Amino acid sequence: MIRPLNIAGRLVQSVADIVFPRVCAMCGCSLTRGEDMMCLHCRSSLPETRMHRMSPNSMEEKLFGTVPFERAAAYCHYDRGAPYARLIQDAKYRGRPAIMRWLARRYALGLRADGFFDGIDAVMPVPMHFLKKMKRGFNQAEWVARGVAQATGLPVIDNLRAVRGHATQTRRGSYARWENSRELYKTVRPGEIDGLHLLIVDDVVTTGATIIACAECVRQASPTVRLSALTIASARMS
Ligand SMILES: [Zn+2]
């Protein structure tokens, strides 16, 4: 039986769709009822890595180094110029962070079913220097963390700070990125994270230097911490 409230709700949605048409964040086509953020065609064309089912995977290889990671995975491959890459850029540079939250939630729901979050205690976004955050208006990694939290019920820990601003990493080489990421972060309440298994999250992983720098900082402050990592996209290494 269709209840009157459902009919009223659909009517309100239909009117809202006429006044404020909902369009796909990737291709711009009108969304139909039941679609949210992206049309079904674009969803099915996402270049998903499914790397969480492989070990070692390419992200674990990027993060291999001084700090051990228990698990690491990225939702999609990032190829510059691809429609999906433009989606990430829209989220970051054109003030649409809700896309990040939506992608993170969608990814986390899938990962949860595969046990990826088993034993993880909290989500920790890669921090952004407060001046940069003021300029951009948001930290996209925090929106990724919110999406993961929505899907898993895990708390988001705000314990890491970017202690100095730094130039964008986009056009730097691997070594320069690594140099640039060193000693960028500090923990503010080390005791709070003792013994926890933390999931460091960010929007895109390129070389892995930023996540490694966060991990080194956290482990220095609290050696009993265990770490995993998740991002929305992972740049293919040429
Ligand atoms: Zn679309």
CSV table of C-alpha atoms and ligand atoms in Angstrom, one decimal:
chain,number,residue,atom,x,y,z
A,1,MET,CA,0.0,0.0,0.0
A,2,ILE,CA,1.3,3.5,-0.9
A,3,ARG,CA,1.0,5.7,2.2
A,4,PRO,CA,-0.2,9.3,1.7
A,5,LEU,CA,3.1,10.6,3.3
A,6,ASN,CA,5.1,8.7,0.5
A,7,ILE,CA,2.9,10.4,-2.2
A,8,ALA,CA,3.5,13.8,-0.6
A,9,GLY,CA,7.2,13.1,-0.3
A,10,ARG,CA,7.4,12.2,-4.0
A,11,LEU,CA,5.4,15.2,-5.0
A,12,VAL,CA,7.8,17.5,-3.0
A,13,GLN,CA,10.8,15.8,-4.7
A,14,SER,CA,9.2,16.1,-8.1
A,15,VAL,CA,8.6,19.9,-7.6
A,16,ALA,CA,12.1,20.3,-6.2
A,17,ASP,CA,13.6,18.5,-9.3
A,18,ILE,CA,11.8,21.0,-11.5
A,19,VAL,CA,12.9,24.0,-9.6
A,20,PHE,CA,16.4,22.7,-8.8
A,21,PRO,CA,17.2,20.0,-11.3
A,22,ARG,CA,19.5,17.3,-9.8
A,23,VAL,CA,22.3,16.5,-12.2
A,24,CYS,CA,25.0,13.9,-12.3
A,25,ALA,CA,28.2,15.2,-10.8
A,26,MET,CA,30.2,13.5,-13.5
A,27,CYS,CA,28.4,13.8,-16.8
A,28,GLY,CA,25.8,16.5,-16.0
A,29,CYS,CA,22.8,14.6,-17.2
A,30,SER,CA,19.5,14.8,-15.2
A,31,LEU,CA,19.2,12.3,-12.4
A,32,THR,CA,16.2,10.1,-12.2
A,33,ARG,CA,14.3,9.2,-9.1
A,34,GLY,CA,16.4,6.9,-6.9
A,35,GLU,CA,19.7,8.2,-8.3
A,36,ASP,CA,21.8,10.3,-6.0
A,37,MET,CA,24.9,12.4,-6.9
A,38,MET,CA,25.8,10.3,-10.0
A,39,CYS,CA,23.8,8.6,-12.7
A,40,LEU,CA,23.9,4.8,-12.9
A,41,HIS,CA,25.9,4.9,-16.1
A,42,CYS,CA,28.7,7.0,-14.5
A,43,ARG,CA,28.7,4.9,-11.3
A,44,SER,CA,29.2,1.8,-13.4
A,45,SER,CA,32.1,3.4,-15.3
A,46,LEU,CA,34.1,4.3,-12.2
A,47,PRO,CA,37.6,2.8,-12.6
A,48,GLU,CA,37.4,0.9,-9.3
A,49,THR,CA,40.7,-0.7,-8.2
A,50,ARG,CA,39.2,-3.5,-6.0
A,51,MET,CA,42.7,-3.5,-4.5
A,52,HIS,CA,41.6,-4.2,-1.0
A,53,ARG,CA,41.2,-7.9,-2.0
A,54,MET,CA,44.9,-8.0,-3.1
A,55,SER,CA,47.9,-8.0,-0.9
A,56,PRO,CA,50.4,-6.6,-1.5
A,57,ASN,CA,48.5,-4.0,-3.6
A,58,SER,CA,49.9,-0.9,-5.4
A,59,MET,CA,48.9,1.4,-2.5
A,60,GLU,CA,50.6,-0.8,0.1
A,61,GLU,CA,53.7,-0.7,-2.1
A,62,LYS,CA,53.5,3.1,-2.2
A,63,LEU,CA,53.3,3.2,1.6
A,64,PHE,CA,56.0,0.6,2.2
A,65,GLY,CA,58.8,2.1,4.4
A,66,THR,CA,59.6,3.0,7.9
A,67,VAL,CA,56.1,2.7,9.3
A,68,PRO,CA,54.1,-0.6,8.8
A,69,PHE,CA,50.6,-0.4,7.5
A,70,GLU,CA,48.2,-3.2,8.2
A,71,ARG,CA,45.8,-2.5,5.3
A,72,ALA,CA,45.7,0.1,2.6
A,73,ALA,CA,43.3,0.6,-0.3
A,74,ALA,CA,42.1,3.3,-2.8
A,75,TYR,CA,38.7,3.3,-4.4
A,76,CYS,CA,39.6,4.2,-8.0
A,77,HIS,CA,42.5,4.7,-10.3
A,78,TYR,CA,43.4,8.3,-10.9
A,79,ASP,CA,44.3,9.1,-14.5
A,80,ARG,CA,44.8,12.8,-15.3
A,81,GLY,CA,42.2,14.0,-17.7
A,82,ALA,CA,39.7,11.1,-17.2
A,83,PRO,CA,36.1,12.0,-16.3
A,84,TYR,CA,36.6,10.6,-12.8
A,85,ALA,CA,39.7,12.8,-12.3
A,86,ARG,CA,37.7,15.8,-13.2
A,87,LEU,CA,35.2,14.8,-10.5
A,88,ILE,CA,37.9,14.7,-7.9
A,89,GLN,CA,39.1,18.1,-9.1
A,90,ASP,CA,35.6,19.5,-8.9
A,91,ALA,CA,35.4,18.3,-5.3
A,92,LYS,CA,38.7,19.9,-4.4
A,93,TYR,CA,39.0,23.1,-6.4
A,94,ARG,CA,35.4,24.0,-7.3
A,95,GLY,CA,34.0,23.8,-3.8
A,96,ARG,CA,32.1,20.5,-4.0
A,97,PRO,CA,33.4,18.4,-1.1
A,98,ALA,CA,30.1,16.6,-0.7
A,99,ILE,CA,31.2,14.5,-3.7
A,100,MET,CA,34.1,13.2,-1.5
A,101,ARG,CA,31.8,12.3,1.3
A,102,TRP,CA,29.5,10.5,-1.1
A,103,LEU,CA,32.3,8.5,-2.8
A,104,ALA,CA,33.9,7.7,0.6
A,105,ARG,CA,30.6,6.4,2.0
A,106,ARG,CA,29.9,4.4,-1.1
A,107,TYR,CA,33.4,2.9,-1.0
A,108,ALA,CA,33.3,2.2,2.8
A,109,LEU,CA,30.0,0.4,2.5
A,110,GLY,CA,31.6,-2.1,0.1
A,111,LEU,CA,34.7,-2.4,2.2
A,112,ARG,CA,32.8,-3.0,5.3
A,113,ALA,CA,31.1,-6.0,3.8
A,114,ASP,CA,34.6,-7.4,3.1
A,115,GLY,CA,35.8,-6.9,6.7
A,116,PHE,CA,38.3,-4.1,5.8
A,117,PHE,CA,37.3,-2.1,9.0
A,118,ASP,CA,37.5,-5.0,11.4
A,119,GLY,CA,39.7,-4.0,14.4
A,120,ILE,CA,40.0,-0.4,13.3
A,121,ASP,CA,39.1,2.0,16.1
A,122,ALA,CA,38.9,5.5,14.5
A,123,VAL,CA,39.4,7.5,11.3
A,124,MET,CA,42.0,10.2,11.1
A,125,PRO,CA,41.9,12.6,8.1
A,126,VAL,CA,45.2,14.0,6.7
A,127,PRO,CA,45.2,17.6,8.1
A,128,MET,CA,45.4,20.8,6.2
A,129,HIS,CA,47.2,23.9,7.4
A,130,PHE,CA,44.6,26.3,8.8
A,131,LEU,CA,45.5,29.1,6.4
A,132,LYS,CA,45.0,26.8,3.4
A,133,LYS,CA,41.7,25.5,4.9
A,134,MET,CA,40.5,29.1,5.4
A,135,LYS,CA,41.3,29.9,1.8
A,136,ARG,CA,39.7,26.8,0.4
A,137,GLY,CA,36.9,26.7,2.9
A,138,PHE,CA,37.2,23.0,3.7
A,139,ASN,CA,39.6,20.1,4.0
A,140,GLN,CA,38.6,17.4,1.5
A,141,ALA,CA,40.2,14.7,3.7
A,142,GLU,CA,37.8,15.6,6.5
A,143,TRP,CA,34.9,15.0,4.1
A,144,VAL,CA,36.3,11.6,3.1
A,145,ALA,CA,36.5,10.8,6.9
A,146,ARG,CA,32.9,11.8,7.3
A,147,GLY,CA,31.8,9.5,4.5
A,148,VAL,CA,33.7,6.6,6.1
A,149,ALA,CA,32.2,7.4,9.5
A,150,GLN,CA,28.7,7.5,8.1
A,151,ALA,CA,29.2,4.0,6.6
A,152,THR,CA,31.0,2.4,9.5
A,153,GLY,CA,30.0,4.3,12.7
A,154,LEU,CA,33.7,4.8,13.4
A,155,PRO,CA,34.6,8.0,15.2
A,156,VAL,CA,36.7,10.7,13.5
A,157,ILE,CA,39.7,11.7,15.5
A,158,ASP,CA,40.9,15.3,15.2
A,159,ASN,CA,44.4,14.8,16.6
A,160,LEU,CA,46.8,15.7,13.8
A,161,ARG,CA,47.7,19.2,12.8
A,162,ALA,CA,49.6,20.6,9.8
A,163,VAL,CA,52.2,22.8,11.5
A,164,ARG,CA,53.3,24.7,8.4
A,165,GLY,CA,51.8,25.5,5.1
A,166,HIS,CA,53.6,24.2,2.1
A,167,ALA,CA,53.4,24.6,-1.6
A,168,THR,CA,51.1,22.4,-3.6
A,169,GLN,CA,52.6,19.0,-4.3
A,170,THR,CA,51.0,18.7,-7.7
A,171,ARG,CA,54.0,19.5,-9.9
A,172,ARG,CA,56.8,18.1,-7.7
A,173,GLY,CA,58.8,15.0,-8.3
A,174,SER,CA,58.8,12.1,-5.9
A,175,TYR,CA,61.9,13.1,-3.9
A,176,ALA,CA,60.8,16.7,-3.7
A,177,ARG,CA,57.4,15.6,-2.4
A,178,TRP,CA,59.0,13.4,0.2
A,179,GLU,CA,61.3,16.2,1.3
A,180,ASN,CA,58.4,18.6,1.4
A,181,SER,CA,56.2,16.4,3.5
A,182,ARG,CA,58.7,15.8,6.3
A,183,GLU,CA,58.0,17.3,9.7
A,184,LEU,CA,54.8,18.9,8.4
A,185,TYR,CA,52.6,17.4,11.1
A,186,LYS,CA,52.2,17.1,14.9
A,187,THR,CA,49.8,15.3,17.2
A,188,VAL,CA,48.0,17.4,19.7
A,189,ARG,CA,46.8,14.8,22.3
A,190,PRO,CA,49.2,11.8,21.9
A,191,GLY,CA,47.7,10.0,24.9
A,192,GLU,CA,44.3,9.9,23.2
A,193,ILE,CA,45.5,7.6,20.4
A,194,ASP,CA,47.7,5.2,22.4
A,195,GLY,CA,47.1,1.6,21.4
A,196,LEU,CA,44.5,2.4,18.8
A,197,HIS,CA,44.3,1.1,15.2
A,198,LEU,CA,43.8,4.3,13.2
A,199,LEU,CA,42.7,4.6,9.6
A,200,ILE,CA,44.5,7.6,7.9
A,201,VAL,CA,42.3,8.9,5.1
A,202,ASP,CA,42.9,11.4,2.2
A,203,ASP,CA,41.3,12.2,-1.2
A,204,VAL,CA,44.1,11.2,-3.6
A,205,VAL,CA,47.4,9.3,-3.0
A,206,THR,CA,50.1,10.1,-5.5
A,207,THR,CA,53.5,8.9,-4.2
A,208,GLY,CA,52.3,8.2,-0.7
A,209,ALA,CA,54.6,10.8,0.9
A,210,THR,CA,51.9,12.7,2.6
A,211,ILE,CA,50.3,9.7,4.3
A,212,ILE,CA,53.8,8.3,5.2
A,213,ALA,CA,54.6,11.7,6.8
A,214,CYS,CA,51.4,11.6,8.9
A,215,ALA,CA,52.1,8.0,9.9
A,216,GLU,CA,55.6,8.8,11.0
A,217,CYS,CA,54.4,11.7,13.1
A,218,VAL,CA,51.7,9.6,14.7
A,219,ARG,CA,54.0,6.6,15.5
A,220,GLN,CA,56.6,9.0,16.9
A,221,ALA,CA,54.1,10.4,19.3
A,222,SER,CA,52.5,7.1,20.2
A,223,PRO,CA,54.5,4.0,19.2
A,224,THR,CA,51.7,1.6,20.2
A,225,VAL,CA,49.4,2.9,17.4
A,226,ARG,CA,48.6,0.6,14.5
A,227,LEU,CA,47.9,2.1,11.1
A,228,SER,CA,45.9,1.5,8.0
A,229,ALA,CA,45.1,3.9,5.1
A,230,LEU,CA,42.3,4.6,2.7
A,231,THR,CA,41.9,7.1,-0.2
A,232,ILE,CA,39.3,7.8,-2.8
A,233,ALA,CA,41.8,7.7,-5.7
A,234,SER,CA,45.3,6.5,-6.4
A,235,ALA,CA,47.5,7.9,-9.1
A,236,ARG,CA,48.9,5.3,-11.4
A,237,MET,CA,52.7,5.4,-11.3
A,238,SER,CA,54.3,5.7,-14.7
B,1,ZN,ZN,26.5,10.6,-15.2
